[in-house]
Amino acid sequence: MSKIFTSIFFLILTLSSFGNEGLGIIADDDFKNVGVPQENINQVKQIISEASSKYKLLILDRKSLEIEVNKCILDNPKKNLDKLDELADQLGAIEASIIKDKFRYQIAVQEYISTEQYIKAREIALKRLQSKN
């Protein structure tokens, strides 16, 4: 059950782009068909948007630090060892923040759409997409 819970969350969280109607392949109507109120759908969209923005900022921070690491390595790794250690700690803190945020957003999404509702809505969406092909 925890694998399903985790995989669904990561799927929901990684949907960084969504249209006015739905989340990824799952349309608002798919969620409504399994009993999710429109307010909950809107809340989840807001959570995903917030999570996506925060994730993108953390990734930018990480890339900035990685550039600094590369610069230190190219200049003189032995001389810059203390700085490299400090940068490694900062990179680790960013990675930890990303993981912690995923947990927090997962919990927030689960307050509005249950795992069962998500699975059922996804099945409806897949059937809808298969019938179009």
Short mmCIF file of the N, C-alpha and C atoms (twelve columns), coordinates in Angstrom:
data_MODEL
# 
_entry.id   MODEL 
# 
loop_
_atom_site.group_PDB 
_atom_site.id 
_atom_site.type_symbol 
_atom_site.label_atom_id 
_atom_site.label_alt_id 
_atom_site.label_comp_id 
_atom_site.label_asym_id 
_atom_site.label_seq_id 
_atom_site.Cartn_x 
_atom_site.Cartn_y 
_atom_site.Cartn_z 
_atom_site.pdbx_PDB_model_num 
ATOM 1   N N  . MET A 1   0.820   -1.195 0.000   1 
ATOM 2   C CA . MET A 1   0.000   0.000  0.000   1 
ATOM 3   C C  . MET A 1   0.864   1.259  0.000   1 
ATOM 4   N N  . SER A 2   1.968   1.229  0.747   1 
ATOM 5   C CA . SER A 2   2.824   2.419  0.800   1 
ATOM 6   C C  . SER A 2   3.489   2.673  -0.553  1 
ATOM 7   N N  . LYS A 3   3.765   1.599  -1.315  1 
ATOM 8   C CA . LYS A 3   4.342   1.791  -2.644  1 
ATOM 9   C C  . LYS A 3   3.349   2.501  -3.553  1 
ATOM 10  N N  . ILE A 4   2.087   2.108  -3.472  1 
ATOM 11  C CA . ILE A 4   1.048   2.758  -4.271  1 
ATOM 12  C C  . ILE A 4   0.934   4.221  -3.866  1 
ATOM 13  N N  . PHE A 5   0.889   4.448  -2.568  1 
ATOM 14  C CA . PHE A 5   0.775   5.801  -2.022  1 
ATOM 15  C C  . PHE A 5   1.924   6.667  -2.522  1 
ATOM 16  N N  . THR A 6   3.132   6.157  -2.434  1 
ATOM 17  C CA . THR A 6   4.313   6.907  -2.839  1 
ATOM 18  C C  . THR A 6   4.336   7.134  -4.343  1 
ATOM 19  N N  . SER A 7   4.055   6.097  -5.116  1 
ATOM 20  C CA . SER A 7   4.112   6.250  -6.570  1 
ATOM 21  C C  . SER A 7   3.050   7.212  -7.076  1 
ATOM 22  N N  . ILE A 8   1.874   7.174  -6.474  1 
ATOM 23  C CA . ILE A 8   0.820   8.104  -6.881  1 
ATOM 24  C C  . ILE A 8   1.225   9.531  -6.563  1 
ATOM 25  N N  . PHE A 9   1.789   9.720  -5.389  1 
ATOM 26  C CA . PHE A 9   2.213   11.067 -5.027  1 
ATOM 27  C C  . PHE A 9   3.259   11.595 -5.996  1 
ATOM 28  N N  . PHE A 10  4.274   10.789 -6.280  1 
ATOM 29  C CA . PHE A 10  5.327   11.257 -7.175  1 
ATOM 30  C C  . PHE A 10  4.768   11.524 -8.563  1 
ATOM 31  N N  . LEU A 11  3.796   10.728 -8.996  1 
ATOM 32  C CA . LEU A 11  3.168   10.976 -10.284 1 
ATOM 33  C C  . LEU A 11  2.426   12.299 -10.254 1 
ATOM 34  N N  . ILE A 12  1.657   12.514 -9.197  1 
ATOM 35  C CA . ILE A 12  0.919   13.772 -9.077  1 
ATOM 36  C C  . ILE A 12  1.879   14.946 -8.974  1 
ATOM 37  N N  . LEU A 13  2.902   14.805 -8.160  1 
ATOM 38  C CA . LEU A 13  3.834   15.910 -7.925  1 
ATOM 39  C C  . LEU A 13  4.631   16.258 -9.170  1 
ATOM 40  N N  . THR A 14  4.954   15.271 -9.977  1 
ATOM 41  C CA . THR A 14  5.766   15.549 -11.149 1 
ATOM 42  C C  . THR A 14  4.963   16.109 -12.308 1 
ATOM 43  N N  . LEU A 15  3.686   16.198 -12.147 1 
ATOM 44  C CA . LEU A 15  2.874   16.814 -13.188 1 
ATOM 45  C C  . LEU A 15  3.013   18.330 -13.074 1 
ATOM 46  N N  . SER A 16  4.110   18.831 -13.556 1 
ATOM 47  C CA . SER A 16  4.369   20.257 -13.387 1 
ATOM 48  C C  . SER A 16  3.533   21.112 -14.327 1 
ATOM 49  N N  . SER A 17  3.066   20.524 -15.404 1 
ATOM 50  C CA . SER A 17  2.218   21.304 -16.291 1 
ATOM 51  C C  . SER A 17  0.849   20.652 -16.353 1 
ATOM 52  N N  . PHE A 18  -0.139  21.476 -16.143 1 
ATOM 53  C CA . PHE A 18  -1.500  20.986 -16.249 1 
ATOM 54  C C  . PHE A 18  -2.351  22.088 -16.837 1 
ATOM 55  N N  . GLY A 19  -3.398  21.697 -17.551 1 
ATOM 56  C CA . GLY A 19  -4.263  22.676 -18.187 1 
ATOM 57  C C  . GLY A 19  -5.365  23.133 -17.256 1 
ATOM 58  N N  . ASN A 20  -6.288  23.854 -17.812 1 
ATOM 59  C CA . ASN A 20  -7.418  24.327 -17.023 1 
ATOM 60  C C  . ASN A 20  -8.324  23.178 -16.627 1 
ATOM 61  N N  . GLU A 21  -8.283  22.123 -17.396 1 
ATOM 62  C CA . GLU A 21  -9.158  20.988 -17.148 1 
ATOM 63  C C  . GLU A 21  -8.350  19.766 -16.760 1 
ATOM 64  N N  . GLY A 22  -8.101  19.557 -15.498 1 
ATOM 65  C CA . GLY A 22  -7.511  18.322 -15.031 1 
ATOM 66  C C  . GLY A 22  -6.058  18.425 -14.633 1 
ATOM 67  N N  . LEU A 23  -5.546  17.264 -14.254 1 
ATOM 68  C CA . LEU A 23  -4.160  17.121 -13.823 1 
ATOM 69  C C  . LEU A 23  -3.521  16.065 -14.700 1 
ATOM 70  N N  . GLY A 24  -2.678  16.481 -15.608 1 
ATOM 71  C CA . GLY A 24  -2.053  15.527 -16.502 1 
ATOM 72  C C  . GLY A 24  -3.090  14.927 -17.428 1 
ATOM 73  N N  . ILE A 25  -3.137  13.608 -17.489 1 
ATOM 74  C CA . ILE A 25  -4.103  12.939 -18.362 1 
ATOM 75  C C  . ILE A 25  -5.483  12.867 -17.725 1 
ATOM 76  N N  . ILE A 26  -5.553  13.134 -16.443 1 
ATOM 77  C CA . ILE A 26  -6.824  13.013 -15.728 1 
ATOM 78  C C  . ILE A 26  -7.550  14.352 -15.763 1 
ATOM 79  N N  . ALA A 27  -8.730  14.356 -16.370 1 
ATOM 80  C CA . ALA A 27  -9.532  15.575 -16.477 1 
ATOM 81  C C  . ALA A 27  -10.323 15.794 -15.189 1 
ATOM 82  N N  . ASP A 28  -10.754 17.029 -15.008 1 
ATOM 83  C CA . ASP A 28  -11.588 17.347 -13.845 1 
ATOM 84  C C  . ASP A 28  -12.806 16.427 -13.781 1 
ATOM 85  N N  . ASP A 29  -13.402 16.166 -14.945 1 
ATOM 86  C CA . ASP A 29  -14.592 15.308 -14.973 1 
ATOM 87  C C  . ASP A 29  -14.293 13.893 -14.488 1 
ATOM 88  N N  . ASP A 30  -13.082 13.406 -14.748 1 
ATOM 89  C CA . ASP A 30  -12.699 12.078 -14.267 1 
ATOM 90  C C  . ASP A 30  -12.705 12.054 -12.743 1 
ATOM 91  N N  . PHE A 31  -12.151 13.105 -12.143 1 
ATOM 92  C CA . PHE A 31  -12.165 13.192 -10.681 1 
ATOM 93  C C  . PHE A 31  -13.592 13.351 -10.161 1 
ATOM 94  N N  . LYS A 32  -14.379 14.162 -10.850 1 
ATOM 95  C CA . LYS A 32  -15.774 14.369 -10.418 1 
ATOM 96  C C  . LYS A 32  -16.555 13.058 -10.485 1 
ATOM 97  N N  . ASN A 33  -16.265 12.235 -11.494 1 
ATOM 98  C CA . ASN A 33  -16.961 10.950 -11.645 1 
ATOM 99  C C  . ASN A 33  -16.679 9.982  -10.504 1 
ATOM 100 N N  . VAL A 34  -15.583 10.189 -9.797  1 
ATOM 101 C CA . VAL A 34  -15.269 9.315  -8.658  1 
ATOM 102 C C  . VAL A 34  -15.561 10.008 -7.329  1 
ATOM 103 N N  . GLY A 35  -16.262 11.150 -7.395  1 
ATOM 104 C CA . GLY A 35  -16.729 11.794 -6.171  1 
ATOM 105 C C  . GLY A 35  -15.850 12.886 -5.586  1 
ATOM 106 N N  . VAL A 36  -14.897 13.395 -6.350  1 
ATOM 107 C CA . VAL A 36  -14.046 14.474 -5.839  1 
ATOM 108 C C  . VAL A 36  -14.712 15.808 -6.170  1 
ATOM 109 N N  . PRO A 37  -15.002 16.625 -5.158  1 
ATOM 110 C CA . PRO A 37  -15.620 17.931 -5.419  1 
ATOM 111 C C  . PRO A 37  -14.660 18.882 -6.154  1 
ATOM 112 N N  . GLN A 38  -15.223 19.815 -6.911  1 
ATOM 113 C CA . GLN A 38  -14.411 20.765 -7.679  1 
ATOM 114 C C  . GLN A 38  -13.480 21.569 -6.778  1 
ATOM 115 N N  . GLU A 39  -13.927 21.920 -5.572  1 
ATOM 116 C CA . GLU A 39  -13.064 22.682 -4.659  1 
ATOM 117 C C  . GLU A 39  -11.795 21.893 -4.338  1 
ATOM 118 N N  . ASN A 40  -11.939 20.586 -4.135  1 
ATOM 119 C CA . ASN A 40  -10.774 19.742 -3.841  1 
ATOM 120 C C  . ASN A 40  -9.824  19.673 -5.038  1 
ATOM 121 N N  . ILE A 41  -10.402 19.583 -6.225  1 
ATOM 122 C CA . ILE A 41  -9.586  19.548 -7.441  1 
ATOM 123 C C  . ILE A 41  -8.794  20.849 -7.559  1 
ATOM 124 N N  . ASN A 42  -9.460  21.962 -7.306  1 
ATOM 125 C CA . ASN A 42  -8.783  23.263 -7.373  1 
ATOM 126 C C  . ASN A 42  -7.680  23.371 -6.323  1 
ATOM 127 N N  . GLN A 43  -7.938  22.851 -5.131  1 
ATOM 128 C CA . GLN A 43  -6.924  22.876 -4.073  1 
ATOM 129 C C  . GLN A 43  -5.699  22.055 -4.474  1 
ATOM 130 N N  . VAL A 44  -5.933  20.890 -5.065  1 
ATOM 131 C CA . VAL A 44  -4.823  20.032 -5.495  1 
ATOM 132 C C  . VAL A 44  -4.017  20.722 -6.596  1 
ATOM 133 N N  . LYS A 45  -4.704  21.375 -7.521  1 
ATOM 134 C CA . LYS A 45  -3.996  22.112 -8.571  1 
ATOM 135 C C  . LYS A 45  -3.112  23.192 -7.958  1 
ATOM 136 N N  . GLN A 46  -3.629  23.872 -6.948  1 
ATOM 137 C CA . GLN A 46  -2.854  24.914 -6.276  1 
ATOM 138 C C  . GLN A 46  -1.631  24.312 -5.576  1 
ATOM 139 N N  . ILE A 47  -1.835  23.186 -4.911  1 
ATOM 140 C CA . ILE A 47  -0.729  22.510 -4.218  1 
ATOM 141 C C  . ILE A 47  0.343   22.093 -5.217  1 
ATOM 142 N N  . ILE A 48  -0.073  21.526 -6.343  1 
ATOM 143 C CA . ILE A 48  0.878   21.076 -7.357  1 
ATOM 144 C C  . ILE A 48  1.629   22.262 -7.951  1 
ATOM 145 N N  . SER A 49  0.926   23.346 -8.182  1 
ATOM 146 C CA . SER A 49  1.572   24.546 -8.707  1 
ATOM 147 C C  . SER A 49  2.619   25.073 -7.732  1 
ATOM 148 N N  . GLU A 50  2.253   25.110 -6.468  1 
ATOM 149 C CA . GLU A 50  3.170   25.561 -5.418  1 
ATOM 150 C C  . GLU A 50  4.385   24.631 -5.319  1 
ATOM 151 N N  . ALA A 51  4.112   23.332 -5.340  1 
ATOM 152 C CA . ALA A 51  5.193   22.345 -5.249  1 
ATOM 153 C C  . ALA A 51  6.133   22.462 -6.443  1 
ATOM 154 N N  . SER A 52  5.566   22.639 -7.615  1 
ATOM 155 C CA . SER A 52  6.369   22.759 -8.825  1 
ATOM 156 C C  . SER A 52  7.262   23.996 -8.770  1 
ATOM 157 N N  . SER A 53  6.706   25.103 -8.331  1 
ATOM 158 C CA . SER A 53  7.495   26.342 -8.231  1 
ATOM 159 C C  . SER A 53  8.638   26.187 -7.238  1 
ATOM 160 N N  . LYS A 54  8.332   25.619 -6.088  1 
ATOM 161 C CA . LYS A 54  9.364   25.452 -5.068  1 
ATOM 162 C C  . LYS A 54  10.447  24.491 -5.552  1 
ATOM 163 N N  . TYR A 55  10.034  23.418 -6.213  1 
ATOM 164 C CA . TYR A 55  10.984  22.442 -6.742  1 
ATOM 165 C C  . TYR A 55  11.911  23.101 -7.768  1 
ATOM 166 N N  . LYS A 56  11.336  23.892 -8.658  1 
ATOM 167 C CA . LYS A 56  12.144  24.560 -9.682  1 
ATOM 168 C C  . LYS A 56  13.164  25.506 -9.049  1 
ATOM 169 N N  . LEU A 57  12.766  26.208 -8.003  1 
ATOM 170 C CA . LEU A 57  13.701  27.099 -7.311  1 
ATOM 171 C C  . LEU A 57  14.836  26.318 -6.652  1 
ATOM 172 N N  . LEU A 58  14.491  25.201 -6.030  1 
ATOM 173 C CA . LEU A 58  15.524  24.375 -5.403  1 
ATOM 174 C C  . LEU A 58  16.486  23.799 -6.443  1 
ATOM 175 N N  . ILE A 59  15.951  23.423 -7.585  1 
ATOM 176 C CA . ILE A 59  16.795  22.897 -8.667  1 
ATOM 177 C C  . ILE A 59  17.742  23.987 -9.177  1 
ATOM 178 N N  . LEU A 60  17.240  25.206 -9.283  1 
ATOM 179 C CA . LEU A 60  18.113  26.314 -9.695  1 
ATOM 180 C C  . LEU A 60  19.229  26.539 -8.680  1 
ATOM 181 N N  . ASP A 61  18.875  26.481 -7.398  1 
ATOM 182 C CA . ASP A 61  19.891  26.609 -6.348  1 
ATOM 183 C C  . ASP A 61  20.934  25.504 -6.467  1 
ATOM 184 N N  . ARG A 62  20.444  24.286 -6.704  1 
ATOM 185 C CA . ARG A 62  21.355  23.147 -6.828  1 
ATOM 186 C C  . ARG A 62  22.294  23.318 -8.024  1 
ATOM 187 N N  . LYS A 63  21.737  23.745 -9.156  1 
ATOM 188 C CA . LYS A 63  22.568  23.933 -10.351 1 
ATOM 189 C C  . LYS A 63  23.608  25.025 -10.131 1 
ATOM 190 N N  . SER A 64  23.219  26.069 -9.426  1 
ATOM 191 C CA . SER A 64  24.156  27.145 -9.113  1 
ATOM 192 C C  . SER A 64  25.322  26.617 -8.274  1 
ATOM 193 N N  . LEU A 65  24.990  25.800 -7.280  1 
ATOM 194 C CA . LEU A 65  26.045  25.213 -6.444  1 
ATOM 195 C C  . LEU A 65  26.917  24.248 -7.244  1 
ATOM 196 N N  . GLU A 66  26.305  23.496 -8.151  1 
ATOM 197 C CA . GLU A 66  27.073  22.567 -8.979  1 
ATOM 198 C C  . GLU A 66  28.059  23.316 -9.873  1 
ATOM 199 N N  . ILE A 67  27.651  24.467 -10.372 1 
ATOM 200 C CA . ILE A 67  28.564  25.291 -11.172 1 
ATOM 201 C C  . ILE A 67  29.733  25.756 -10.314 1 
ATOM 202 N N  . GLU A 68  29.419  26.158 -9.091  1 
ATOM 203 C CA . GLU A 68  30.472  26.593 -8.174  1 
ATOM 204 C C  . GLU A 68  31.429  25.442 -7.847  1 
ATOM 205 N N  . VAL A 69  30.869  24.239 -7.674  1 
ATOM 206 C CA . VAL A 69  31.704  23.056 -7.424  1 
ATOM 207 C C  . VAL A 69  32.643  22.833 -8.605  1 
ATOM 208 N N  . ASN A 70  32.099  22.884 -9.805  1 
ATOM 209 C CA . ASN A 70  32.928  22.672 -10.999 1 
ATOM 210 C C  . ASN A 70  34.035  23.717 -11.102 1 
ATOM 211 N N  . LYS A 71  33.698  24.945 -10.755 1 
ATOM 212 C CA . LYS A 71  34.699  26.015 -10.782 1 
ATOM 213 C C  . LYS A 71  35.824  25.728 -9.784  1 
ATOM 214 N N  . CYS A 72  35.456  25.286 -8.588  1 
ATOM 215 C CA . CYS A 72  36.466  24.955 -7.566  1 
ATOM 216 C C  . CYS A 72  37.344  23.790 -8.008  1 
ATOM 217 N N  . ILE A 73  36.736  22.821 -8.658  1 
ATOM 218 C CA . ILE A 73  37.489  21.653 -9.129  1 
ATOM 219 C C  . ILE A 73  38.449  22.052 -10.245 1 
ATOM 220 N N  . LEU A 74  37.997  22.919 -11.141 1 
ATOM 221 C CA . LEU A 74  38.858  23.358 -12.242 1 
ATOM 222 C C  . LEU A 74  39.995  24.249 -11.761 1 
ATOM 223 N N  . ASP A 75  39.722  25.083 -10.769 1 
ATOM 224 C CA . ASP A 75  40.752  26.002 -10.272 1 
ATOM 225 C C  . ASP A 75  41.880  25.241 -9.580  1 
ATOM 226 N N  . ASN A 76  41.534  24.577 -8.486  1 
ATOM 227 C CA . ASN A 76  42.546  23.829 -7.734  1 
ATOM 228 C C  . ASN A 76  41.826  23.031 -6.654  1 
ATOM 229 N N  . PRO A 77  41.525  21.761 -6.927  1 
ATOM 230 C CA . PRO A 77  40.736  20.972 -5.977  1 
ATOM 231 C C  . PRO A 77  41.375  20.842 -4.595  1 
ATOM 232 N N  . LYS A 78  42.684  20.689 -4.546  1 
ATOM 233 C CA . LYS A 78  43.338  20.535 -3.236  1 
ATOM 234 C C  . LYS A 78  43.202  21.811 -2.418  1 
ATOM 235 N N  . LYS A 79  43.429  22.923 -3.058  1 
ATOM 236 C CA . LYS A 79  43.341  24.213 -2.380  1 
ATOM 237 C C  . LYS A 79  41.901  24.522 -1.948  1 
ATOM 238 N N  . ASN A 80  40.943  24.067 -2.733  1 
ATOM 239 C CA . ASN A 80  39.533  24.379 -2.494  1 
ATOM 240 C C  . ASN A 80  38.779  23.268 -1.767  1 
ATOM 241 N N  . LEU A 81  39.493  22.353 -1.142  1 
ATOM 242 C CA . LEU A 81  38.845  21.207 -0.507  1 
ATOM 243 C C  . LEU A 81  37.843  21.626 0.564   1 
ATOM 244 N N  . ASP A 82  38.188  22.586 1.393   1 
ATOM 245 C CA . ASP A 82  37.252  23.040 2.426   1 
ATOM 246 C C  . ASP A 82  35.991  23.637 1.799   1 
ATOM 247 N N  . LYS A 83  36.184  24.416 0.750   1 
ATOM 248 C CA . LYS A 83  35.047  25.018 0.042   1 
ATOM 249 C C  . LYS A 83  34.196  23.926 -0.605  1 
ATOM 250 N N  . LEU A 84  34.843  22.907 -1.172  1 
ATOM 251 C CA . LEU A 84  34.109  21.793 -1.779  1 
ATOM 252 C C  . LEU A 84  33.297  21.033 -0.732  1 
ATOM 253 N N  . ASP A 85  33.869  20.844 0.451   1 
ATOM 254 C CA . ASP A 85  33.131  20.190 1.536   1 
ATOM 255 C C  . ASP A 85  31.895  21.003 1.913   1 
ATOM 256 N N  . GLU A 86  32.070  22.305 2.002   1 
ATOM 257 C CA . GLU A 86  30.958  23.195 2.343   1 
ATOM 258 C C  . GLU A 86  29.866  23.144 1.266   1 
ATOM 259 N N  . LEU A 87  30.281  23.159 0.012   1 
ATOM 260 C CA . LEU A 87  29.324  23.084 -1.094  1 
ATOM 261 C C  . LEU A 87  28.596  21.742 -1.108  1 
ATOM 262 N N  . ALA A 88  29.312  20.674 -0.788  1 
ATOM 263 C CA . ALA A 88  28.684  19.351 -0.721  1 
ATOM 264 C C  . ALA A 88  27.612  19.325 0.364   1 
ATOM 265 N N  . ASP A 89  27.898  19.947 1.494   1 
ATOM 266 C CA . ASP A 89  26.904  20.030 2.566   1 
ATOM 267 C C  . ASP A 89  25.675  20.820 2.114   1 
ATOM 268 N N  . GLN A 90  25.907  21.902 1.393   1 
ATOM 269 C CA . GLN A 90  24.791  22.709 0.895   1 
ATOM 270 C C  . GLN A 90  23.964  21.932 -0.124  1 
ATOM 271 N N  . LEU A 91  24.641  21.183 -0.995  1 
ATOM 272 C CA . LEU A 91  23.926  20.347 -1.969  1 
ATOM 273 C C  . LEU A 91  23.086  19.289 -1.256  1 
ATOM 274 N N  . GLY A 92  23.655  18.693 -0.217  1 
ATOM 275 C CA . GLY A 92  22.916  17.700 0.561   1 
ATOM 276 C C  . GLY A 92  21.691  18.304 1.227   1 
ATOM 277 N N  . ALA A 93  21.822  19.528 1.714   1 
ATOM 278 C CA . ALA A 93  20.688  20.207 2.351   1 
ATOM 279 C C  . ALA A 93  19.578  20.477 1.340   1 
ATOM 280 N N  . ILE A 94  19.958  20.834 0.124   1 
ATOM 281 C CA . ILE A 94  18.951  21.066 -0.919  1 
ATOM 282 C C  . ILE A 94  18.239  19.764 -1.259  1 
ATOM 283 N N  . GLU A 95  18.998  18.681 -1.422  1 
ATOM 284 C CA . GLU A 95  18.385  17.378 -1.717  1 
ATOM 285 C C  . GLU A 95  17.439  16.957 -0.591  1 
ATOM 286 N N  . ALA A 96  17.852  17.181 0.645   1 
ATOM 287 C CA . ALA A 96  16.997  16.848 1.787   1 
ATOM 288 C C  . ALA A 96  15.722  17.682 1.758   1 
ATOM 289 N N  . SER A 97  15.833  18.948 1.405   1 
ATOM 290 C CA . SER A 97  14.653  19.816 1.310   1 
ATOM 291 C C  . SER A 97  13.691  19.314 0.247   1 
ATOM 292 N N  . ILE A 98  14.232  18.883 -0.885  1 
ATOM 293 C CA . ILE A 98  13.385  18.360 -1.962  1 
ATOM 294 C C  . ILE A 98  12.603  17.146 -1.473  1 
ATOM 295 N N  . ILE A 99  13.273  16.230 -0.803  1 
ATOM 296 C CA . ILE A 99  12.617  15.017 -0.308  1 
ATOM 297 C C  . ILE A 99  11.577  15.360 0.756   1 
ATOM 298 N N  . LYS A 100 11.929  16.224 1.695   1 
ATOM 299 C CA . LYS A 100 10.985  16.619 2.748   1 
ATOM 300 C C  . LYS A 100 9.759   17.303 2.159   1 
ATOM 301 N N  . ASP A 101 9.980   18.169 1.167   1 
ATOM 302 C CA . ASP A 101 8.852   18.845 0.524   1 
ATOM 303 C C  . ASP A 101 7.934   17.846 -0.169  1 
ATOM 304 N N  . LYS A 102 8.519   16.832 -0.803  1 
ATOM 305 C CA . LYS A 102 7.692   15.815 -1.462  1 
ATOM 306 C C  . LYS A 102 6.772   15.144 -0.451  1 
ATOM 307 N N  . PHE A 103 7.306   14.832 0.722   1 
ATOM 308 C CA . PHE A 103 6.474   14.217 1.759   1 
ATOM 309 C C  . PHE A 103 5.344   15.156 2.175   1 
ATOM 310 N N  . ARG A 104 5.679   16.413 2.400   1 
ATOM 311 C CA . ARG A 104 4.679   17.386 2.856   1 
ATOM 312 C C  . ARG A 104 3.589   17.606 1.808   1 
ATOM 313 N N  . TYR A 105 3.985   17.736 0.543   1 
ATOM 314 C CA . TYR A 105 2.999   17.935 -0.511  1 
ATOM 315 C C  . TYR A 105 2.161   16.682 -0.725  1 
ATOM 316 N N  . GLN A 106 2.766   15.525 -0.534  1 
ATOM 317 C CA . GLN A 106 2.025   14.269 -0.643  1 
ATOM 318 C C  . GLN A 106 0.906   14.241 0.385   1 
ATOM 319 N N  . ILE A 107 1.226   14.603 1.597   1 
ATOM 320 C CA . ILE A 107 0.227   14.630 2.665   1 
ATOM 321 C C  . ILE A 107 -0.854  15.650 2.338   1 
ATOM 322 N N  . ALA A 108 -0.462  16.809 1.833   1 
ATOM 323 C CA . ALA A 108 -1.428  17.857 1.500   1 
ATOM 324 C C  . ALA A 108 -2.379  17.404 0.394   1 
ATOM 325 N N  . VAL A 109 -1.853  16.751 -0.634  1 
ATOM 326 C CA . VAL A 109 -2.693  16.276 -1.736  1 
ATOM 327 C C  . VAL A 109 -3.660  15.207 -1.243  1 
ATOM 328 N N  . GLN A 110 -3.186  14.333 -0.376  1 
ATOM 329 C CA . GLN A 110 -4.023  13.242 0.132   1 
ATOM 330 C C  . GLN A 110 -5.206  13.755 0.951   1 
ATOM 331 N N  . GLU A 111 -5.126  14.978 1.455   1 
ATOM 332 C CA . GLU A 111 -6.252  15.552 2.192   1 
ATOM 333 C C  . GLU A 111 -7.419  15.871 1.265   1 
ATOM 334 N N  . TYR A 112 -7.146  16.043 -0.027  1 
ATOM 335 C CA . TYR A 112 -8.180  16.446 -0.975  1 
ATOM 336 C C  . TYR A 112 -8.590  15.346 -1.945  1 
ATOM 337 N N  . ILE A 113 -7.652  14.478 -2.317  1 
ATOM 338 C CA . ILE A 113 -7.955  13.362 -3.220  1 
ATOM 339 C C  . ILE A 113 -7.305  12.118 -2.637  1 
ATOM 340 N N  . SER A 114 -8.123  11.122 -2.327  1 
ATOM 341 C CA . SER A 114 -7.580  9.893  -1.741  1 
ATOM 342 C C  . SER A 114 -6.883  9.059  -2.816  1 
ATOM 343 N N  . THR A 115 -6.072  8.136  -2.371  1 
ATOM 344 C CA . THR A 115 -5.371  7.238  -3.290  1 
ATOM 345 C C  . THR A 115 -6.370  6.467  -4.142  1 
ATOM 346 N N  . GLU A 116 -7.427  5.981  -3.506  1 
ATOM 347 C CA . GLU A 116 -8.439  5.211  -4.227  1 
ATOM 348 C C  . GLU A 116 -9.113  6.064  -5.300  1 
ATOM 349 N N  . GLN A 117 -9.448  7.310  -4.956  1 
ATOM 350 C CA . GLN A 117 -10.079 8.198  -5.932  1 
ATOM 351 C C  . GLN A 117 -9.133  8.470  -7.097  1 
ATOM 352 N N  . TYR A 118 -7.872  8.666  -6.792  1 
ATOM 353 C CA . TYR A 118 -6.896  8.931  -7.847  1 
ATOM 354 C C  . TYR A 118 -6.782  7.727  -8.782  1 
ATOM 355 N N  . ILE A 119 -6.684  6.532  -8.219  1 
ATOM 356 C CA . ILE A 119 -6.553  5.321  -9.038  1 
ATOM 357 C C  . ILE A 119 -7.779  5.146  -9.929  1 
ATOM 358 N N  . LYS A 120 -8.968  5.334  -9.363  1 
ATOM 359 C CA . LYS A 120 -10.202 5.191  -10.155 1 
ATOM 360 C C  . LYS A 120 -10.274 6.247  -11.257 1 
ATOM 361 N N  . ALA A 121 -9.934  7.495  -10.931 1 
ATOM 362 C CA . ALA A 121 -9.966  8.567  -11.931 1 
ATOM 363 C C  . ALA A 121 -8.947  8.298  -13.032 1 
ATOM 364 N N  . ARG A 122 -7.804  7.767  -12.660 1 
ATOM 365 C CA . ARG A 122 -6.769  7.448  -13.644 1 
ATOM 366 C C  . ARG A 122 -7.251  6.342  -14.583 1 
ATOM 367 N N  . GLU A 123 -7.928  5.338  -14.038 1 
ATOM 368 C CA . GLU A 123 -8.470  4.261  -14.876 1 
ATOM 369 C C  . GLU A 123 -9.489  4.812  -15.867 1 
ATOM 370 N N  . ILE A 124 -10.342 5.715  -15.406 1 
ATOM 371 C CA . ILE A 124 -11.331 6.346  -16.286 1 
ATOM 372 C C  . ILE A 124 -10.622 7.122  -17.394 1 
ATOM 373 N N  . ALA A 125 -9.601  7.867  -17.024 1 
ATOM 374 C CA . ALA A 125 -8.853  8.664  -18.005 1 
ATOM 375 C C  . ALA A 125 -8.174  7.765  -19.039 1 
ATOM 376 N N  . LEU A 126 -7.583  6.672  -18.582 1 
ATOM 377 C CA . LEU A 126 -6.922  5.752  -19.512 1 
ATOM 378 C C  . LEU A 126 -7.921  5.139  -20.488 1 
ATOM 379 N N  . LYS A 127 -9.092  4.752  -19.978 1 
ATOM 380 C CA . LYS A 127 -10.130 4.205  -20.860 1 
ATOM 381 C C  . LYS A 127 -10.568 5.250  -21.878 1 
ATOM 382 N N  . ARG A 128 -10.721 6.478  -21.419 1 
ATOM 383 C CA . ARG A 128 -11.123 7.570  -22.306 1 
ATOM 384 C C  . ARG A 128 -10.073 7.778  -23.397 1 
ATOM 385 N N  . LEU A 129 -8.810  7.775  -23.018 1 
ATOM 386 C CA . LEU A 129 -7.736  7.972  -23.993 1 
ATOM 387 C C  . LEU A 129 -7.624  6.799  -24.970 1 
ATOM 388 N N  . GLN A 130 -7.839  5.580  -24.463 1 
ATOM 389 C CA . GLN A 130 -7.773  4.403  -25.334 1 
ATOM 390 C C  . GLN A 130 -8.914  4.405  -26.345 1 
ATOM 391 N N  . SER A 131 -10.074 4.889  -25.933 1 
ATOM 392 C CA . SER A 131 -11.215 4.918  -26.850 1 
ATOM 393 C C  . SER A 131 -11.015 5.958  -27.957 1 
ATOM 394 N N  . LYS A 132 -10.184 6.970  -27.710 1 
ATOM 395 C CA . LYS A 132 -9.884  7.979  -28.738 1 
ATOM 396 C C  . LYS A 132 -8.946  7.418  -29.798 1 
ATOM 397 N N  . ASN A 133 -8.152  6.425  -29.424 1 
ATOM 398 C CA . ASN A 133 -7.191  5.839  -30.378 1 
ATOM 399 C C  . ASN A 133 -7.863  4.762  -31.111 1 
# 
